[in-house]
PDB file of C-alpha atoms in Angstrom:
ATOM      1  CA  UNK A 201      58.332 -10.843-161.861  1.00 73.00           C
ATOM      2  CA  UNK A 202      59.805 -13.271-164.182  1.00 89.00           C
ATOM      3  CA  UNK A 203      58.996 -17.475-164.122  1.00 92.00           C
ATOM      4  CA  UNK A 204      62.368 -18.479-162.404  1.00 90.00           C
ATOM      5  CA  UNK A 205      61.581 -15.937-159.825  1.00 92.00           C
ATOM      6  CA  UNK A 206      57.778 -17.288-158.971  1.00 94.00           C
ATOM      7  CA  UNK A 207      59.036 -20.246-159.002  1.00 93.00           C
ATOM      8  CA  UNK A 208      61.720 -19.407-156.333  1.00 94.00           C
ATOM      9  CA  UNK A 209      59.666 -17.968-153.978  1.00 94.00           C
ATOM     10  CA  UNK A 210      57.263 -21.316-154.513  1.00 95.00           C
ATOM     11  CA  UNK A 211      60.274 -23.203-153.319  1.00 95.00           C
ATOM     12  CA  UNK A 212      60.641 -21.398-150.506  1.00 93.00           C
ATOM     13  CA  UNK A 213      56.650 -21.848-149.691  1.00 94.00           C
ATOM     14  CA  UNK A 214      56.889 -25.659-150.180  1.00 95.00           C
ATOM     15  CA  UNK A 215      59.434 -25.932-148.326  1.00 94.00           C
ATOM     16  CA  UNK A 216      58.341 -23.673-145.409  1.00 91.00           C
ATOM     17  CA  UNK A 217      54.588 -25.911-145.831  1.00 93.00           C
ATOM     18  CA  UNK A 218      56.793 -29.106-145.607  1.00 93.00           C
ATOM     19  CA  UNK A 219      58.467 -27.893-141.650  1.00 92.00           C
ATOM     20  CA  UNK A 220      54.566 -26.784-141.001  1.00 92.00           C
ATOM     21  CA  UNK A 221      53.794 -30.575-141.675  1.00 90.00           C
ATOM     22  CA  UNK A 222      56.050 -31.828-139.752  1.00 88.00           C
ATOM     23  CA  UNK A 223      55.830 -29.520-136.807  1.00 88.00           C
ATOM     24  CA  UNK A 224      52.148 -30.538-136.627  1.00 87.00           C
ATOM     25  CA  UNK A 225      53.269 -34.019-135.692  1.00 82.00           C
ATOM     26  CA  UNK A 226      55.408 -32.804-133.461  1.00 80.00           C
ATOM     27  CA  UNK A 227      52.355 -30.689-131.718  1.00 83.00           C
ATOM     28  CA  UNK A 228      50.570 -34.116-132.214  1.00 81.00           C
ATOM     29  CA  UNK A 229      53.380 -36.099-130.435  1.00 74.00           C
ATOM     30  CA  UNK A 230      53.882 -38.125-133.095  1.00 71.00           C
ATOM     31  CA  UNK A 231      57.377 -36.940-133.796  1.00 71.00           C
ATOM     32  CA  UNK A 232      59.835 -36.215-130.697  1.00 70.00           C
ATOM     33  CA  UNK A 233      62.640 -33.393-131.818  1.00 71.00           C
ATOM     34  CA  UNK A 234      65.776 -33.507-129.913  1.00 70.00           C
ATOM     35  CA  UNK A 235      65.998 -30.005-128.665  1.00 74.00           C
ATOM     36  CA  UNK A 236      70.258 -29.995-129.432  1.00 76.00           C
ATOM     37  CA  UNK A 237      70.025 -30.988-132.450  1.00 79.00           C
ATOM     38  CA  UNK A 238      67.816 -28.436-133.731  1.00 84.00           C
ATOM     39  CA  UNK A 239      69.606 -26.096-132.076  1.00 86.00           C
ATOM     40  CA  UNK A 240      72.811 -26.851-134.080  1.00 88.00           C
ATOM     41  CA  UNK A 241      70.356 -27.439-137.227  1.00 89.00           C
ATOM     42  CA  UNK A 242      69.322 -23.932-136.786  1.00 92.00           C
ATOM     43  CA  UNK A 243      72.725 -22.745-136.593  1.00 93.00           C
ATOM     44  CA  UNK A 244      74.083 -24.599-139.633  1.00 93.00           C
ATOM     45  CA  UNK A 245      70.543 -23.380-141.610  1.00 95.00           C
ATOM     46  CA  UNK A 246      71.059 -19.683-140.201  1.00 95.00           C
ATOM     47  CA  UNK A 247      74.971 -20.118-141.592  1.00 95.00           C
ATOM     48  CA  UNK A 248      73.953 -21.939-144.919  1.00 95.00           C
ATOM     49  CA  UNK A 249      71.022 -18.975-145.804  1.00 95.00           C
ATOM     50  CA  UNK A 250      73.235 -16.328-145.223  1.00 95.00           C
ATOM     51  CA  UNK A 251      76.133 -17.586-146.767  1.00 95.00           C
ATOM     52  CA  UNK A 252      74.696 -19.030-150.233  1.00 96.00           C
ATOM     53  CA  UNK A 253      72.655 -15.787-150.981  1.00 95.00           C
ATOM     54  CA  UNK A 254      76.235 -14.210-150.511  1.00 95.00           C
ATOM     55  CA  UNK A 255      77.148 -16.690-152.682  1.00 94.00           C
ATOM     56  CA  UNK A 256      74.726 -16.729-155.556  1.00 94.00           C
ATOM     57  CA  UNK A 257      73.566 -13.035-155.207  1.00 93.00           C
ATOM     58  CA  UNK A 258      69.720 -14.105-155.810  1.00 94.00           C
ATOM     59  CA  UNK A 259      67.037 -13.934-153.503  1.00 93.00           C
ATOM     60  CA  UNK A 260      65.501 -16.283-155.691  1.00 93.00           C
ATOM     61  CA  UNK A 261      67.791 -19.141-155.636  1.00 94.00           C
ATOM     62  CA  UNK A 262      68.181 -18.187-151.824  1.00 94.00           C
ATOM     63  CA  UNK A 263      64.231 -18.418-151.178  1.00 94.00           C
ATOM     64  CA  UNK A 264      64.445 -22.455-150.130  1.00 94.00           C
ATOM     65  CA  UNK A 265      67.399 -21.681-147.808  1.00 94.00           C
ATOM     66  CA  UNK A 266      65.727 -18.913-145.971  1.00 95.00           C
ATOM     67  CA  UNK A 267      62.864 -20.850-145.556  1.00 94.00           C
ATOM     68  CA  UNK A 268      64.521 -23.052-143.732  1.00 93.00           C
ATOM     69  CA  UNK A 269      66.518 -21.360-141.497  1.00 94.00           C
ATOM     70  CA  UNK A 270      63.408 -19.692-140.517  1.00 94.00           C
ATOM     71  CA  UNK A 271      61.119 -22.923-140.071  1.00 92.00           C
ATOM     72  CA  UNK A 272      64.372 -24.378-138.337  1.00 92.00           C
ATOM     73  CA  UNK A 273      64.129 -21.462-135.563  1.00 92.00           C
ATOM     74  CA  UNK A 274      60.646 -22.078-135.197  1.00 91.00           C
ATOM     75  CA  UNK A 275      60.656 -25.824-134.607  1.00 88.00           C
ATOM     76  CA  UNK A 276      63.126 -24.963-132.249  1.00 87.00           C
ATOM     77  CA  UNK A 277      61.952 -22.724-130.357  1.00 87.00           C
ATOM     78  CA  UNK A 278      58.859 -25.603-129.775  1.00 84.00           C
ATOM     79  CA  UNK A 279      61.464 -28.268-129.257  1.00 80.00           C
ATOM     80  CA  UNK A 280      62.684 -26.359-126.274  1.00 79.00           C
ATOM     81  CA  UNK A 281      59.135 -24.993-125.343  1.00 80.00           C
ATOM     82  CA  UNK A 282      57.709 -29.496-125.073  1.00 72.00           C
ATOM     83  CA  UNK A 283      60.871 -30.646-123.585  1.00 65.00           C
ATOM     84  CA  UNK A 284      64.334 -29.814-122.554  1.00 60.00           C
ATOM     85  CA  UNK A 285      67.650 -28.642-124.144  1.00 60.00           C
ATOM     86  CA  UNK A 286      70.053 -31.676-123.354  1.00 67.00           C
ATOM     87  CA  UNK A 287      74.101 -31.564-124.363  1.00 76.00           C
ATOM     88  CA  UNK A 288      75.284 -32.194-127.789  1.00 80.00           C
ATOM     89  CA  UNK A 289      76.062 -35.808-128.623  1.00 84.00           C
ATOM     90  CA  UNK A 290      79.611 -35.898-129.697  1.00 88.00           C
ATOM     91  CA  UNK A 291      78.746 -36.902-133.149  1.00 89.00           C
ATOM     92  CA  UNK A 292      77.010 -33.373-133.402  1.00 88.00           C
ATOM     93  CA  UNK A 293      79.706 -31.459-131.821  1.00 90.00           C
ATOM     94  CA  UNK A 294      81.799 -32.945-135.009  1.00 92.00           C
ATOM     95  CA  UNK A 295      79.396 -31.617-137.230  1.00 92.00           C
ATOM     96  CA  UNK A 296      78.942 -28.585-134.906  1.00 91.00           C
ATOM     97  CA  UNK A 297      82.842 -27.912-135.548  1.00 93.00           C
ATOM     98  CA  UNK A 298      82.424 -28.206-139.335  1.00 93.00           C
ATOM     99  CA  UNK A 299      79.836 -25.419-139.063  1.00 92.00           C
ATOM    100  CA  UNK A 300      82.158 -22.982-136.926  1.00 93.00           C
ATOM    101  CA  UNK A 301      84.756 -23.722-139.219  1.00 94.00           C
ATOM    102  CA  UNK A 302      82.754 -23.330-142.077  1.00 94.00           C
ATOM    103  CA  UNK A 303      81.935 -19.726-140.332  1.00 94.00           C
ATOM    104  CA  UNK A 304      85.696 -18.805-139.746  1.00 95.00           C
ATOM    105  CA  UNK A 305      86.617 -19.784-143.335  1.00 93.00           C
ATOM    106  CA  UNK A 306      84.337 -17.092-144.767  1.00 94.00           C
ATOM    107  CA  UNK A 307      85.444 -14.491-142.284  1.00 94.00           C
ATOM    108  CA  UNK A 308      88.987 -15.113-143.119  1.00 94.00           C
ATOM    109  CA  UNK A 309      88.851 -15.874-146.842  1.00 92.00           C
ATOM    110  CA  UNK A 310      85.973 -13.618-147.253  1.00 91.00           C
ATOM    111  CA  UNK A 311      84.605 -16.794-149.592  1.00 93.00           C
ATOM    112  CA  UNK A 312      81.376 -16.973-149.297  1.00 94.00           C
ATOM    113  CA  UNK A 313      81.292 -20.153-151.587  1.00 95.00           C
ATOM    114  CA  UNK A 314      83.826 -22.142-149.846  1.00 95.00           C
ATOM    115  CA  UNK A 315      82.481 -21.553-146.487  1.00 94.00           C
ATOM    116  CA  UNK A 316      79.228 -22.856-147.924  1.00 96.00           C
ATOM    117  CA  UNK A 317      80.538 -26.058-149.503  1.00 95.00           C
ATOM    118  CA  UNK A 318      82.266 -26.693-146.741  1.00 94.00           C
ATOM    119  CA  UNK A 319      78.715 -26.473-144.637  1.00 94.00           C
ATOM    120  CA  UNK A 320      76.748 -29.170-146.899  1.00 95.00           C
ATOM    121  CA  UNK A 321      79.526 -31.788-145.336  1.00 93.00           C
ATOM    122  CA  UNK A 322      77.828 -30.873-142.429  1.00 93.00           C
ATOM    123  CA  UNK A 323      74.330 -30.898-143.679  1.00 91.00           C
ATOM    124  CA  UNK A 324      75.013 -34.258-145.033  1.00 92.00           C
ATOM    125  CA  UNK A 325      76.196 -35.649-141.745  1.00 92.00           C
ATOM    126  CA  UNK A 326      73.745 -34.427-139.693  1.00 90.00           C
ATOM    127  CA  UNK A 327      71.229 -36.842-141.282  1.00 89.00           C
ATOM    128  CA  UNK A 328      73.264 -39.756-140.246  1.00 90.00           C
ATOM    129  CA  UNK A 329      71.562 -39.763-136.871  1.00 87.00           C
ATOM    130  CA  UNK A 330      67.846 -39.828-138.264  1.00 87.00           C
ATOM    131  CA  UNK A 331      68.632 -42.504-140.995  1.00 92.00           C
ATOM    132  CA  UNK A 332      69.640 -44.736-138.074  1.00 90.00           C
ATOM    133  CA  UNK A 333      67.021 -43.716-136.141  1.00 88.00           C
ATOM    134  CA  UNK A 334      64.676 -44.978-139.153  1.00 89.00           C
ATOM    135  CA  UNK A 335      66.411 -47.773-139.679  1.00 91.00           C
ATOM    136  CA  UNK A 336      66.006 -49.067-136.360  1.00 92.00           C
ATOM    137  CA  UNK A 337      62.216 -48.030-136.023  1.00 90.00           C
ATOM    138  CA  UNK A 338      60.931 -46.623-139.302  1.00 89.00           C
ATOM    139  CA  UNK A 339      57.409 -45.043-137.175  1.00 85.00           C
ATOM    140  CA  UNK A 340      59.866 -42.144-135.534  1.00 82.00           C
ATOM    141  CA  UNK A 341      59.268 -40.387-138.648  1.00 85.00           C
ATOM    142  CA  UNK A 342      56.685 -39.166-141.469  1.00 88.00           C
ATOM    143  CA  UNK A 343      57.575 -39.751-144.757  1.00 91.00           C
ATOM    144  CA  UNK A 344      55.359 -36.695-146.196  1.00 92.00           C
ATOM    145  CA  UNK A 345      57.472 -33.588-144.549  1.00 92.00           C
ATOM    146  CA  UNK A 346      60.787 -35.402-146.263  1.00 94.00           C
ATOM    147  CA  UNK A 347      59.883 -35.685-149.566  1.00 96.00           C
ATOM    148  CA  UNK A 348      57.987 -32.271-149.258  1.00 95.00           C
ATOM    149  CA  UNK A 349      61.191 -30.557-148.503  1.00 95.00           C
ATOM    150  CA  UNK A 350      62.591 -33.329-151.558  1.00 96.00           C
ATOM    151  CA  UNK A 351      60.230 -31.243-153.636  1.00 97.00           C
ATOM    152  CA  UNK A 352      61.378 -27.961-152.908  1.00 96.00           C
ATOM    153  CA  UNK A 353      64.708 -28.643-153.302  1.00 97.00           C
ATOM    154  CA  UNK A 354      63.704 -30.337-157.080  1.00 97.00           C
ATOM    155  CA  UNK A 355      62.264 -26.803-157.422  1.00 97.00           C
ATOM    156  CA  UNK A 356      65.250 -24.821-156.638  1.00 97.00           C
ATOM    157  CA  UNK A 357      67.530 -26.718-158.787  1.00 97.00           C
ATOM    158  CA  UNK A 358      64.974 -25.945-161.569  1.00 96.00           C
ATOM    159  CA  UNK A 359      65.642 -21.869-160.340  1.00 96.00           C
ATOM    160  CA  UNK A 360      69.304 -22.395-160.522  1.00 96.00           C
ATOM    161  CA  UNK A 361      69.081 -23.482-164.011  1.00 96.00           C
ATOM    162  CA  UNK A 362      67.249 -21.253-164.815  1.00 95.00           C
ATOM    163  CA  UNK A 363      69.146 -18.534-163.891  1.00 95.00           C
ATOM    164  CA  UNK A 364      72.555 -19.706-164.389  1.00 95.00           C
ATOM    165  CA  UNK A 365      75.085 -17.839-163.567  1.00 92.00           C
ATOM    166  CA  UNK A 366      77.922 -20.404-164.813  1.00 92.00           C
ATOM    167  CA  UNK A 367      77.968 -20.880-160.759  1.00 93.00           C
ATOM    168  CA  UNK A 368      78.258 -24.538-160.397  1.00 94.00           C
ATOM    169  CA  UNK A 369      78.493 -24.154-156.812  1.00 95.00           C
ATOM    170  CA  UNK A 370      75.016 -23.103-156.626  1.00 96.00           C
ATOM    171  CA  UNK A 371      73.658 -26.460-157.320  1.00 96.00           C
ATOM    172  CA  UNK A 372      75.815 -28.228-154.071  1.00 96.00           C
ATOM    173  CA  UNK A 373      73.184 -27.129-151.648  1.00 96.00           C
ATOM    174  CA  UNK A 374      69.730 -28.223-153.202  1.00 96.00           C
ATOM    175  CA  UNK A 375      71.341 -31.436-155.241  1.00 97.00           C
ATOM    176  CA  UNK A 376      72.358 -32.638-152.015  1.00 96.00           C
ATOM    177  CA  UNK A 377      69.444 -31.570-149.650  1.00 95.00           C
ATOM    178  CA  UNK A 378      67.539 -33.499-152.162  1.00 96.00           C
ATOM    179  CA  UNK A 379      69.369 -36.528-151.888  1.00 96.00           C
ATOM    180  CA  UNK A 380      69.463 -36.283-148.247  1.00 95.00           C
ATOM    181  CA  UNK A 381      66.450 -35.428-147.038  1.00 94.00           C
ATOM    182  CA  UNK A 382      64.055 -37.009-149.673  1.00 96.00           C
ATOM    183  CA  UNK A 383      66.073 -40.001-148.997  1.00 96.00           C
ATOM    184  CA  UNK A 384      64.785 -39.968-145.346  1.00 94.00           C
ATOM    185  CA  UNK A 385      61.581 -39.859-146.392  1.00 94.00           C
ATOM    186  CA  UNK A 386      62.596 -42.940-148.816  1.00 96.00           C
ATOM    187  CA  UNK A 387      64.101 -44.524-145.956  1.00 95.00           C
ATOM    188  CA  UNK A 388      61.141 -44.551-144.301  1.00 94.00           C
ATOM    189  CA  UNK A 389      58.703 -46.242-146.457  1.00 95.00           C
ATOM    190  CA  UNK A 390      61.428 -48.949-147.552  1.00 94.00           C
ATOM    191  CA  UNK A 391      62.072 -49.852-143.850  1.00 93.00           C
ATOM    192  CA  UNK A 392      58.443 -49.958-143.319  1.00 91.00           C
ATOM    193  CA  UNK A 393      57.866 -52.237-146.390  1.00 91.00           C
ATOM    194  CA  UNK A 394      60.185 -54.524-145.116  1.00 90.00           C
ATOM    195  CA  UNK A 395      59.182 -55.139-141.402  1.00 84.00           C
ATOM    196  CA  UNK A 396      55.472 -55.696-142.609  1.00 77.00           C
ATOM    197  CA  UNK A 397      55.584 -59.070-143.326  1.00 72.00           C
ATOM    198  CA  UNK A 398      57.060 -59.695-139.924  1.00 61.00           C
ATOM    199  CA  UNK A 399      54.427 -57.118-138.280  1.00 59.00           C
ATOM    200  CA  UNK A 400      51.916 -59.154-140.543  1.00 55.00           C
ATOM    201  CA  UNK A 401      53.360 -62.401-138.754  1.00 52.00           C
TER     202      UNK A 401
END
């Protein structure tokens, strides 16, 4: 097994270790998961896995977006097991739309690619909620589980690379997970920093 391939299927690990970390708080009760939006998160991961290793062609590069689908499913399925499956806010049924529309793209274009460009709009949205959620109270969330799934992503662009293909479409989904999600954890600590001296008061 070559380097970029190890190293793949260590992205995929950290990144399946950083959902274990945060499911724990959620077994803790230290984080609350809204049982609709994981279920469209698992949708839009399930979409994204399957349409970027149609995409790229690699199980390696693919290993982080398995991962996640998978981890998604689970955390799910304990969302719904703690508390209840309420409707879709209608922010998420926009987002929700992108990723059926992302879906019918690929089954009429038979582009795997576009489709999943089109889903990391979505991606990208659906973190709007939880950076105002952080914003407003930065203790809803963990910083660790963000910037562990930050690190996997920073892995998996170092796979792409790697094994370029002269695919520049590959690198959409981990550049922008990275921004997105380690930014959360980011988000967090800032927010915190700045409400201690009034916590302090």
């Amino acid at each position: 097994m070559s380097a970029s391939a190890v190293l793949g299927v260590i992205a995929g690990l950290v990144h399946f270790s950083a959902y274990a970390l945060y499911l724990r708080q959620v077994l803790r009760g230290a984080s609350k998961p809204n049982a609709a939006t994981w279920t469209l998160w698992t949708f839009l991961a399930v979409l994204n896995s399957a349409s970027y290793l149609a995409m790229c062609r690699d199980p390696a590069k693919a290993a982080t977006p398995i991962a996640g689908a998978l981890a998604c499913a689970v955390i799910l399925t304990v969302s719904v097991w703690k508390g209840r499956l309420t409707r879709l806010a209608v922010f998420d049924r926009g987002i929700l739309a992108i990723g059926l529309s992302a879906a019918a793209v690929w089954w009429v274009s038979r582009s795997a690619t576009w489709a999943n460009l089109l889903l990391q709009g979505a991606f990208v949205l659906s973190n709007v909620p939880t950076y105002r959620g952080v914003w407003r109270d930065p203790s809803t969330e963990r910083p660790l589980p963000w910037f562990g799934f930050g690190l996997a992503y920073a892995i998996n662009i170092l796979v792409v690379l790697m094994r370029w293909q002269d695919q520049p479409a590959d690198l959409a989904y981990p550049v922008l997970s990275l921004l997105t999600d380690a930014g959360v954890g980011a988000a967090v600590v800032l927010r915190r920093r700045m409400l201690r001296p009034f916590a302090d008061a």
